[in-house]
């Protein structure tokens, strides 16, 4: 049922034993809080900070990787695939969920959420970071889009406007957490290739793209992803690779 909202009072999400859930108030950003806790050392691997907001489904997970940052940042597409699998499992069958590189979640052609990433403190590509934080946020309530009328801004949407009125914050956070753990397990055992393939199946990249990177703006036609999750662009008659690390500022906030 499109556009309807679940009750404002709902149960707290329940997590697998590998995760320790910690709630923050609706007005607090769980990604920011997770980064602060990871930096201070009060949060460590497996701590999951989630928001009590009922207009968004938002959470962030602290990890302590044993690989270099250049590989650890692959948790961005791992999380995106987890979001896609979660909504595929509990969402309506007609929901067209797609990904825009490096971290945007699309629903029926409009942005509805994003994945965030931080390495703490800031590390170089060949360093093994002490901690990383990977978060996601999905917009549920269309009133939070800033629209005067639902659908006025076709670039942005809310899941309740896309037939997901039977879902709530708790269901989504629980489902994404489970799928993310499964995604990490698969990544550890099978490498990045299955993540690459699952991500590309949902890619919204059949178009020109413009990226604002630290080194300047890059424009081109999307060709695909490389074996590490970097974006391949055809620009000026040549194919250029933009690595996930080069786009780190676009998912780091």
PDB file of C-alpha atoms in Angstrom:
ATOM      1  CA  UNK A   1       0.000   0.000   0.000  1.00  0.00           C
ATOM      2  CA  UNK A   2       1.677   3.141  -1.222  1.00  0.00           C
ATOM      3  CA  UNK A   3       1.971   6.282   0.876  1.00  0.00           C
ATOM      4  CA  UNK A   4       0.740   4.879   4.195  1.00  0.00           C
ATOM      5  CA  UNK A   5       2.865   4.949   7.334  1.00  0.00           C
ATOM      6  CA  UNK A   6       3.339   2.372  10.073  1.00  0.00           C
ATOM      7  CA  UNK A   7       2.600   3.217  13.695  1.00  0.00           C
ATOM      8  CA  UNK A   8       5.093   5.594  15.278  1.00  0.00           C
ATOM      9  CA  UNK A   9       5.633   3.221  18.207  1.00  0.00           C
ATOM     10  CA  UNK A  10       7.540   0.134  17.155  1.00  0.00           C
ATOM     11  CA  UNK A  11       9.791  -2.501  18.616  1.00  0.00           C
ATOM     12  CA  UNK A  12      13.559  -2.092  18.682  1.00  0.00           C
ATOM     13  CA  UNK A  13      15.427  -4.065  16.023  1.00  0.00           C
ATOM     14  CA  UNK A  14      16.935  -7.406  16.994  1.00  0.00           C
ATOM     15  CA  UNK A  15      20.397  -8.257  15.693  1.00  0.00           C
ATOM     16  CA  UNK A  16      22.482 -11.412  15.201  1.00  0.00           C
ATOM     17  CA  UNK A  17      24.941 -12.193  18.032  1.00  0.00           C
ATOM     18  CA  UNK A  18      27.852 -10.773  16.001  1.00  0.00           C
ATOM     19  CA  UNK A  19      26.349  -7.286  16.273  1.00  0.00           C
ATOM     20  CA  UNK A  20      25.760  -5.148  19.356  1.00  0.00           C
ATOM     21  CA  UNK A  21      22.968  -2.682  18.657  1.00  0.00           C
ATOM     22  CA  UNK A  22      23.060   0.764  20.258  1.00  0.00           C
ATOM     23  CA  UNK A  23      20.253   3.262  19.665  1.00  0.00           C
ATOM     24  CA  UNK A  24      20.560   7.022  19.239  1.00  0.00           C
ATOM     25  CA  UNK A  25      17.770   9.593  19.330  1.00  0.00           C
ATOM     26  CA  UNK A  26      15.815  10.335  16.172  1.00  0.00           C
ATOM     27  CA  UNK A  27      17.568  13.682  15.780  1.00  0.00           C
ATOM     28  CA  UNK A  28      21.072  12.185  15.944  1.00  0.00           C
ATOM     29  CA  UNK A  29      22.956  10.811  12.942  1.00  0.00           C
ATOM     30  CA  UNK A  30      24.038   7.222  13.701  1.00  0.00           C
ATOM     31  CA  UNK A  31      26.924   7.441  11.228  1.00  0.00           C
ATOM     32  CA  UNK A  32      28.332  10.527  12.941  1.00  0.00           C
ATOM     33  CA  UNK A  33      27.861   8.925  16.356  1.00  0.00           C
ATOM     34  CA  UNK A  34      29.524   5.691  15.223  1.00  0.00           C
ATOM     35  CA  UNK A  35      32.506   7.616  13.832  1.00  0.00           C
ATOM     36  CA  UNK A  36      32.845   9.550  17.082  1.00  0.00           C
ATOM     37  CA  UNK A  37      32.713   6.375  19.153  1.00  0.00           C
ATOM     38  CA  UNK A  38      35.171   4.562  16.880  1.00  0.00           C
ATOM     39  CA  UNK A  39      37.590   7.492  17.072  1.00  0.00           C
ATOM     40  CA  UNK A  40      37.313   7.700  20.866  1.00  0.00           C
ATOM     41  CA  UNK A  41      37.709   3.941  21.241  1.00  0.00           C
ATOM     42  CA  UNK A  42      34.343   3.502  22.945  1.00  0.00           C
ATOM     43  CA  UNK A  43      33.004   1.553  19.956  1.00  0.00           C
ATOM     44  CA  UNK A  44      34.719  -1.391  18.331  1.00  0.00           C
ATOM     45  CA  UNK A  45      34.135  -4.164  15.800  1.00  0.00           C
ATOM     46  CA  UNK A  46      30.516  -5.305  15.670  1.00  0.00           C
ATOM     47  CA  UNK A  47      29.008  -2.261  17.335  1.00  0.00           C
ATOM     48  CA  UNK A  48      25.971  -1.122  15.359  1.00  0.00           C
ATOM     49  CA  UNK A  49      24.530   2.337  15.978  1.00  0.00           C
ATOM     50  CA  UNK A  50      20.960   2.809  14.792  1.00  0.00           C
ATOM     51  CA  UNK A  51      18.504   5.689  14.781  1.00  0.00           C
ATOM     52  CA  UNK A  52      15.135   5.716  16.505  1.00  0.00           C
ATOM     53  CA  UNK A  53      13.795   7.876  13.676  1.00  0.00           C
ATOM     54  CA  UNK A  54      10.582   6.568  12.126  1.00  0.00           C
ATOM     55  CA  UNK A  55      10.975   8.676   8.975  1.00  0.00           C
ATOM     56  CA  UNK A  56      14.305   7.089   8.048  1.00  0.00           C
ATOM     57  CA  UNK A  57      15.952   3.697   8.391  1.00  0.00           C
ATOM     58  CA  UNK A  58      19.525   4.539   9.332  1.00  0.00           C
ATOM     59  CA  UNK A  59      22.368   2.616  10.962  1.00  0.00           C
ATOM     60  CA  UNK A  60      26.162   2.417  10.975  1.00  0.00           C
ATOM     61  CA  UNK A  61      28.453  -0.499  11.779  1.00  0.00           C
ATOM     62  CA  UNK A  62      31.997  -0.325  13.151  1.00  0.00           C
ATOM     63  CA  UNK A  63      34.493  -2.816  11.714  1.00  0.00           C
ATOM     64  CA  UNK A  64      38.164  -3.530  12.399  1.00  0.00           C
ATOM     65  CA  UNK A  65      39.542  -4.697   9.055  1.00  0.00           C
ATOM     66  CA  UNK A  66      42.602  -6.854   8.546  1.00  0.00           C
ATOM     67  CA  UNK A  67      43.132  -5.629   4.994  1.00  0.00           C
ATOM     68  CA  UNK A  68      44.455  -2.426   3.463  1.00  0.00           C
ATOM     69  CA  UNK A  69      42.141   0.544   3.070  1.00  0.00           C
ATOM     70  CA  UNK A  70      42.088   0.074  -0.709  1.00  0.00           C
ATOM     71  CA  UNK A  71      40.269  -3.217  -0.103  1.00  0.00           C
ATOM     72  CA  UNK A  72      38.391  -2.294   3.070  1.00  0.00           C
ATOM     73  CA  UNK A  73      36.488   0.405   1.182  1.00  0.00           C
ATOM     74  CA  UNK A  74      34.832  -2.395  -0.773  1.00  0.00           C
ATOM     75  CA  UNK A  75      32.440  -2.471   2.186  1.00  0.00           C
ATOM     76  CA  UNK A  76      30.610   0.358   0.392  1.00  0.00           C
ATOM     77  CA  UNK A  77      29.336  -1.871  -2.450  1.00  0.00           C
ATOM     78  CA  UNK A  78      28.939  -4.751   0.023  1.00  0.00           C
ATOM     79  CA  UNK A  79      26.561  -2.564   2.042  1.00  0.00           C
ATOM     80  CA  UNK A  80      24.745  -1.389  -1.093  1.00  0.00           C
ATOM     81  CA  UNK A  81      24.165  -4.983  -2.172  1.00  0.00           C
ATOM     82  CA  UNK A  82      22.940  -5.753   1.368  1.00  0.00           C
ATOM     83  CA  UNK A  83      20.402  -2.931   1.105  1.00  0.00           C
ATOM     84  CA  UNK A  84      19.281  -4.233  -2.277  1.00  0.00           C
ATOM     85  CA  UNK A  85      18.961  -7.799  -0.993  1.00  0.00           C
ATOM     86  CA  UNK A  86      17.109  -6.639   2.119  1.00  0.00           C
ATOM     87  CA  UNK A  87      14.525  -4.668   0.148  1.00  0.00           C
ATOM     88  CA  UNK A  88      14.305  -7.484  -2.372  1.00  0.00           C
ATOM     89  CA  UNK A  89      13.441  -9.880   0.449  1.00  0.00           C
ATOM     90  CA  UNK A  90      10.872  -7.791   2.338  1.00  0.00           C
ATOM     91  CA  UNK A  91       9.850  -5.073  -0.122  1.00  0.00           C
ATOM     92  CA  UNK A  92       7.147  -5.119  -2.806  1.00  0.00           C
ATOM     93  CA  UNK A  93       7.890  -7.143  -5.958  1.00  0.00           C
ATOM     94  CA  UNK A  94       7.472  -4.127  -8.248  1.00  0.00           C
ATOM     95  CA  UNK A  95      10.139  -2.029  -6.509  1.00  0.00           C
ATOM     96  CA  UNK A  96      12.916  -1.261  -8.997  1.00  0.00           C
ATOM     97  CA  UNK A  97      15.938  -0.729  -6.752  1.00  0.00           C
ATOM     98  CA  UNK A  98      19.124   0.450  -8.439  1.00  0.00           C
ATOM     99  CA  UNK A  99      22.566   1.765  -7.489  1.00  0.00           C
ATOM    100  CA  UNK A 100      24.414   4.873  -8.601  1.00  0.00           C
ATOM    101  CA  UNK A 101      28.168   4.851  -8.063  1.00  0.00           C
ATOM    102  CA  UNK A 102      29.687   5.310  -5.587  1.00  0.00           C
ATOM    103  CA  UNK A 103      26.997   5.203  -2.866  1.00  0.00           C
ATOM    104  CA  UNK A 104      23.504   6.285  -3.930  1.00  0.00           C
ATOM    105  CA  UNK A 105      20.464   4.015  -3.554  1.00  0.00           C
ATOM    106  CA  UNK A 106      17.727   4.545  -6.174  1.00  0.00           C
ATOM    107  CA  UNK A 107      14.074   3.461  -6.060  1.00  0.00           C
ATOM    108  CA  UNK A 108      12.098   3.535  -9.295  1.00  0.00           C
ATOM    109  CA  UNK A 109      14.545   5.990 -10.829  1.00  0.00           C
ATOM    110  CA  UNK A 110      14.931   8.495  -7.980  1.00  0.00           C
ATOM    111  CA  UNK A 111      17.364   8.744  -5.075  1.00  0.00           C
ATOM    112  CA  UNK A 112      16.004   7.340  -1.815  1.00  0.00           C
ATOM    113  CA  UNK A 113      19.133   6.736   0.260  1.00  0.00           C
ATOM    114  CA  UNK A 114      22.877   6.412   0.421  1.00  0.00           C
ATOM    115  CA  UNK A 115      25.755   4.474   1.928  1.00  0.00           C
ATOM    116  CA  UNK A 116      28.477   6.254   3.923  1.00  0.00           C
ATOM    117  CA  UNK A 117      32.044   5.214   4.733  1.00  0.00           C
ATOM    118  CA  UNK A 118      34.856   6.462   6.950  1.00  0.00           C
ATOM    119  CA  UNK A 119      38.288   5.136   7.883  1.00  0.00           C
ATOM    120  CA  UNK A 120      39.399   6.323  11.305  1.00  0.00           C
ATOM    121  CA  UNK A 121      41.716   8.090  11.484  1.00  0.00           C
ATOM    122  CA  UNK A 122      42.361   8.972   7.843  1.00  0.00           C
ATOM    123  CA  UNK A 123      44.631   6.309   6.345  1.00  0.00           C
ATOM    124  CA  UNK A 124      46.533   5.844   3.097  1.00  0.00           C
ATOM    125  CA  UNK A 125      45.497   3.253   0.518  1.00  0.00           C
ATOM    126  CA  UNK A 126      48.125   0.677   1.537  1.00  0.00           C
ATOM    127  CA  UNK A 127      47.567   1.088   5.300  1.00  0.00           C
ATOM    128  CA  UNK A 128      45.412  -1.236   7.378  1.00  0.00           C
ATOM    129  CA  UNK A 129      43.033   1.113   9.208  1.00  0.00           C
ATOM    130  CA  UNK A 130      42.322   0.568  12.891  1.00  0.00           C
ATOM    131  CA  UNK A 131      38.582   0.967  12.347  1.00  0.00           C
ATOM    132  CA  UNK A 132      36.162   1.731   9.570  1.00  0.00           C
ATOM    133  CA  UNK A 133      32.506   2.722   9.748  1.00  0.00           C
ATOM    134  CA  UNK A 134      29.964   1.753   7.102  1.00  0.00           C
ATOM    135  CA  UNK A 135      26.487   3.228   7.294  1.00  0.00           C
ATOM    136  CA  UNK A 136      23.273   3.441   5.325  1.00  0.00           C
ATOM    137  CA  UNK A 137      20.237   5.681   5.359  1.00  0.00           C
ATOM    138  CA  UNK A 138      16.928   5.151   3.550  1.00  0.00           C
ATOM    139  CA  UNK A 139      14.171   7.730   3.406  1.00  0.00           C
ATOM    140  CA  UNK A 140      10.789   6.327   4.395  1.00  0.00           C
ATOM    141  CA  UNK A 141       8.434   9.264   4.862  1.00  0.00           C
ATOM    142  CA  UNK A 142       7.695  11.476   1.815  1.00  0.00           C
ATOM    143  CA  UNK A 143       7.091  14.459   4.096  1.00  0.00           C
ATOM    144  CA  UNK A 144      10.823  14.426   4.830  1.00  0.00           C
ATOM    145  CA  UNK A 145      11.724  14.990   1.175  1.00  0.00           C
ATOM    146  CA  UNK A 146      10.863  18.666   1.483  1.00  0.00           C
ATOM    147  CA  UNK A 147       8.115  18.338  -1.104  1.00  0.00           C
ATOM    148  CA  UNK A 148       4.986  20.444  -1.090  1.00  0.00           C
ATOM    149  CA  UNK A 149       3.266  17.563  -2.856  1.00  0.00           C
ATOM    150  CA  UNK A 150       4.422  13.932  -3.127  1.00  0.00           C
ATOM    151  CA  UNK A 151       6.361  13.400  -6.325  1.00  0.00           C
ATOM    152  CA  UNK A 152       7.061  17.090  -6.976  1.00  0.00           C
ATOM    153  CA  UNK A 153      10.836  16.539  -7.050  1.00  0.00           C
ATOM    154  CA  UNK A 154      11.318  13.545  -9.336  1.00  0.00           C
ATOM    155  CA  UNK A 155      15.022  13.302  -8.456  1.00  0.00           C
ATOM    156  CA  UNK A 156      14.240  12.240  -4.877  1.00  0.00           C
ATOM    157  CA  UNK A 157      11.725   9.784  -3.500  1.00  0.00           C
ATOM    158  CA  UNK A 158      10.699   8.051  -0.279  1.00  0.00           C
ATOM    159  CA  UNK A 159      10.077   4.345   0.063  1.00  0.00           C
ATOM    160  CA  UNK A 160       6.499   4.920   1.260  1.00  0.00           C
ATOM    161  CA  UNK A 161       5.842   6.614  -2.080  1.00  0.00           C
ATOM    162  CA  UNK A 162       7.195   3.574  -3.911  1.00  0.00           C
ATOM    163  CA  UNK A 163       4.849   0.941  -2.523  1.00  0.00           C
ATOM    164  CA  UNK A 164       6.764   0.170   0.692  1.00  0.00           C
ATOM    165  CA  UNK A 165       4.126   1.354   3.159  1.00  0.00           C
ATOM    166  CA  UNK A 166       4.096  -2.057   4.884  1.00  0.00           C
ATOM    167  CA  UNK A 167       7.738  -1.644   5.930  1.00  0.00           C
ATOM    168  CA  UNK A 168       9.088   0.236   8.911  1.00  0.00           C
ATOM    169  CA  UNK A 169      12.432   1.322  10.294  1.00  0.00           C
ATOM    170  CA  UNK A 170      12.884  -1.740  12.467  1.00  0.00           C
ATOM    171  CA  UNK A 171      12.199  -4.233   9.687  1.00  0.00           C
ATOM    172  CA  UNK A 172      14.626  -2.522   7.332  1.00  0.00           C
ATOM    173  CA  UNK A 173      17.470  -2.120   9.825  1.00  0.00           C
ATOM    174  CA  UNK A 174      17.168  -5.757  10.905  1.00  0.00           C
ATOM    175  CA  UNK A 175      17.101  -7.028   7.333  1.00  0.00           C
ATOM    176  CA  UNK A 176      20.010  -4.896   6.113  1.00  0.00           C
ATOM    177  CA  UNK A 177      22.120  -5.929   9.124  1.00  0.00           C
ATOM    178  CA  UNK A 178      21.538  -9.624   8.414  1.00  0.00           C
ATOM    179  CA  UNK A 179      22.293  -9.284   4.718  1.00  0.00           C
ATOM    180  CA  UNK A 180      25.387  -7.185   5.418  1.00  0.00           C
ATOM    181  CA  UNK A 181      26.827  -9.877   7.685  1.00  0.00           C
ATOM    182  CA  UNK A 182      26.129 -12.457   4.998  1.00  0.00           C
ATOM    183  CA  UNK A 183      27.776 -10.159   2.462  1.00  0.00           C
ATOM    184  CA  UNK A 184      30.931  -9.842   4.566  1.00  0.00           C
ATOM    185  CA  UNK A 185      31.091 -13.619   4.944  1.00  0.00           C
ATOM    186  CA  UNK A 186      30.785 -14.096   1.189  1.00  0.00           C
ATOM    187  CA  UNK A 187      33.387 -11.380   0.540  1.00  0.00           C
ATOM    188  CA  UNK A 188      35.835 -13.061   2.919  1.00  0.00           C
ATOM    189  CA  UNK A 189      35.404 -16.493   1.337  1.00  0.00           C
ATOM    190  CA  UNK A 190      34.780 -15.692  -2.335  1.00  0.00           C
ATOM    191  CA  UNK A 191      36.372 -12.294  -2.832  1.00  0.00           C
ATOM    192  CA  UNK A 192      34.865  -9.224  -4.451  1.00  0.00           C
ATOM    193  CA  UNK A 193      33.650 -10.784  -7.719  1.00  0.00           C
ATOM    194  CA  UNK A 194      30.185 -11.885  -6.440  1.00  0.00           C
ATOM    195  CA  UNK A 195      29.696  -8.413  -4.920  1.00  0.00           C
ATOM    196  CA  UNK A 196      30.783  -6.827  -8.203  1.00  0.00           C
ATOM    197  CA  UNK A 197      28.287  -8.907 -10.175  1.00  0.00           C
ATOM    198  CA  UNK A 198      25.410  -8.294  -7.745  1.00  0.00           C
ATOM    199  CA  UNK A 199      26.120  -4.553  -7.702  1.00  0.00           C
ATOM    200  CA  UNK A 200      26.316  -4.266 -11.478  1.00  0.00           C
ATOM    201  CA  UNK A 201      22.982  -6.049 -11.945  1.00  0.00           C
ATOM    202  CA  UNK A 202      21.354  -3.092 -10.175  1.00  0.00           C
ATOM    203  CA  UNK A 203      23.558  -0.394 -11.692  1.00  0.00           C
ATOM    204  CA  UNK A 204      21.879   2.822 -12.810  1.00  0.00           C
ATOM    205  CA  UNK A 205      24.866   3.715 -14.952  1.00  0.00           C
ATOM    206  CA  UNK A 206      23.572   3.645 -18.549  1.00  0.00           C
ATOM    207  CA  UNK A 207      24.265   7.352 -18.880  1.00  0.00           C
ATOM    208  CA  UNK A 208      26.859  10.077 -18.818  1.00  0.00           C
ATOM    209  CA  UNK A 209      28.196  10.802 -15.374  1.00  0.00           C
ATOM    210  CA  UNK A 210      29.929  13.755 -13.739  1.00  0.00           C
ATOM    211  CA  UNK A 211      31.917  13.256 -10.545  1.00  0.00           C
ATOM    212  CA  UNK A 212      33.346  15.975  -8.315  1.00  0.00           C
ATOM    213  CA  UNK A 213      36.561  14.484  -6.963  1.00  0.00           C
ATOM    214  CA  UNK A 214      39.373  16.038  -4.925  1.00  0.00           C
ATOM    215  CA  UNK A 215      41.422  16.218  -8.120  1.00  0.00           C
ATOM    216  CA  UNK A 216      38.631  17.988  -9.987  1.00  0.00           C
ATOM    217  CA  UNK A 217      35.524  17.177 -11.990  1.00  0.00           C
ATOM    218  CA  UNK A 218      35.491  14.047 -14.134  1.00  0.00           C
ATOM    219  CA  UNK A 219      32.916  13.415 -16.859  1.00  0.00           C
ATOM    220  CA  UNK A 220      32.398  10.473 -19.158  1.00  0.00           C
ATOM    221  CA  UNK A 221      30.320   7.530 -20.273  1.00  0.00           C
ATOM    222  CA  UNK A 222      30.075   4.656 -17.803  1.00  0.00           C
ATOM    223  CA  UNK A 223      31.657   1.456 -19.133  1.00  0.00           C
ATOM    224  CA  UNK A 224      31.540  -0.738 -16.034  1.00  0.00           C
ATOM    225  CA  UNK A 225      33.255  -1.551 -12.755  1.00  0.00           C
ATOM    226  CA  UNK A 226      36.750  -2.922 -12.392  1.00  0.00           C
ATOM    227  CA  UNK A 227      37.574  -5.960 -10.262  1.00  0.00           C
ATOM    228  CA  UNK A 228      37.945  -3.776  -7.146  1.00  0.00           C
ATOM    229  CA  UNK A 229      34.755  -1.713  -7.469  1.00  0.00           C
ATOM    230  CA  UNK A 230      36.270   1.272  -9.253  1.00  0.00           C
ATOM    231  CA  UNK A 231      34.294   2.986 -12.010  1.00  0.00           C
ATOM    232  CA  UNK A 232      35.429   2.686 -15.638  1.00  0.00           C
ATOM    233  CA  UNK A 233      34.652   5.803 -17.660  1.00  0.00           C
ATOM    234  CA  UNK A 234      35.098   6.487 -21.345  1.00  0.00           C
ATOM    235  CA  UNK A 235      36.264  10.081 -21.553  1.00  0.00           C
ATOM    236  CA  UNK A 236      38.054  11.851 -24.376  1.00  0.00           C
ATOM    237  CA  UNK A 237      38.291   8.637 -26.372  1.00  0.00           C
ATOM    238  CA  UNK A 238      40.078   6.813 -23.556  1.00  0.00           C
ATOM    239  CA  UNK A 239      38.912   4.576 -20.728  1.00  0.00           C
ATOM    240  CA  UNK A 240      39.717   5.951 -17.298  1.00  0.00           C
ATOM    241  CA  UNK A 241      39.495   4.214 -13.943  1.00  0.00           C
ATOM    242  CA  UNK A 242      38.147   6.143 -10.960  1.00  0.00           C
ATOM    243  CA  UNK A 243      38.897   4.081  -7.853  1.00  0.00           C
ATOM    244  CA  UNK A 244      36.599   3.860  -4.869  1.00  0.00           C
ATOM    245  CA  UNK A 245      39.291   5.579  -2.827  1.00  0.00           C
ATOM    246  CA  UNK A 246      39.346   8.486  -5.299  1.00  0.00           C
ATOM    247  CA  UNK A 247      35.600   8.865  -4.663  1.00  0.00           C
ATOM    248  CA  UNK A 248      35.956   8.394  -0.903  1.00  0.00           C
ATOM    249  CA  UNK A 249      34.950  11.990  -0.208  1.00  0.00           C
ATOM    250  CA  UNK A 250      31.599  11.288  -1.894  1.00  0.00           C
ATOM    251  CA  UNK A 251      30.714   8.612   0.674  1.00  0.00           C
ATOM    252  CA  UNK A 252      32.630  10.084   3.628  1.00  0.00           C
ATOM    253  CA  UNK A 253      30.677  12.628   5.632  1.00  0.00           C
TER     254      UNK A 253
END
